[in-house]
Amino acid sequence: MFYFFPTYKWIIISGFFLFFVDYCTNLKKEKKVSETNIQEIEWIAKNNRINHSKILPIKNIPVLCYHAIRKISKTDSPKKKTYSVTPEAFALQMKALAENGYKTISPDQLYEHWTNNKPLPEKPIIITFDDGRKEQFTIGATIMEHYHFKGSFLL
C-alpha cells in the first residue's frame, strides 16, 4: 500500500519530527527542559490540537527518505552520490528492516498516534520518497511490496 501525502500535513509532521529530534538530542546531552522549551511545546500543542502530555513521552520513530534509486557511476558528482542508493543497497536495507521486525506506517498513522493516541506497531518506521522519480515506483515500490511495506511518495 502506498500513500500520496498532502503537502500541508507533511509540513506539520516534518516540523514535529524535527522538533522532537532536536528535543531528544538536547535530552541526551542531559540538559534540563527550560521554561522556553516548555512554552514552545505548549504553543505547538495548542496550535495543532495536540496535548503536550502526549508529546513528551513519544518514542523515537525513524523516518527514511530516499531521493534516487539508481546505479552510481564514478563520474557522478559528490552531491549525486550522496542522494543516491543503488537498487541492490535499497533491497538489502528493506530486507534488514523486515528481518529486524520493523513495520512501516504512514504519516497519517503517525499523526493519529500523536493526536489521538492511536497504537503503533512495536517497531514502526516511515519510508518516504521525494520528487516522484520513476525508479521509486518501478524499483522501490516493487521491493517494498515483497516485504509488505508501505511508502509515502511526495510529489
Phi, psi and omega in degrees: 000128180239148191231127174265120192260126177301139185302319185295322178290322180297322179297317179297311182294320178299318178298316177297316181301311180296321178299315182288326175298314178297317181298314181293323178298317179295324178294321180296332178278005179060036174272147176278148178289121181278168177299326178297315179297320179296317178296321179295317178298316180296323178296314179298316180298315183295316184279350178237016177056038179241133178282122184296341177292339176274335184284314188301320182274008183298136177280161179290135178237115181294143174233118178258133178237125179250140180255304183225131174248107186195165173295141180251127181257160180296336183273355178296147178292158178303323179296315179299319180295321181296321185263017181236151173224141180287155177303323179295317179294320178299315179299318178295322178295317179294320178297316180297319178297314181296315181295335180263012171083014179286143177237128180283146175232161178268161174302327177297320178296321178295317178300315179296325177296315181291319187270327185236011178057033177292141182291152176241161175299166183300318180237077182282151176209146176248132177243123182236156177229132178256161174076353177058042181286147184304315184293340176295327178274314185286324181258303185301308182296322180297314179295317181295322179300325178302325181260009181060036178268153173255158175215156177249124181254116182263118184260000000 
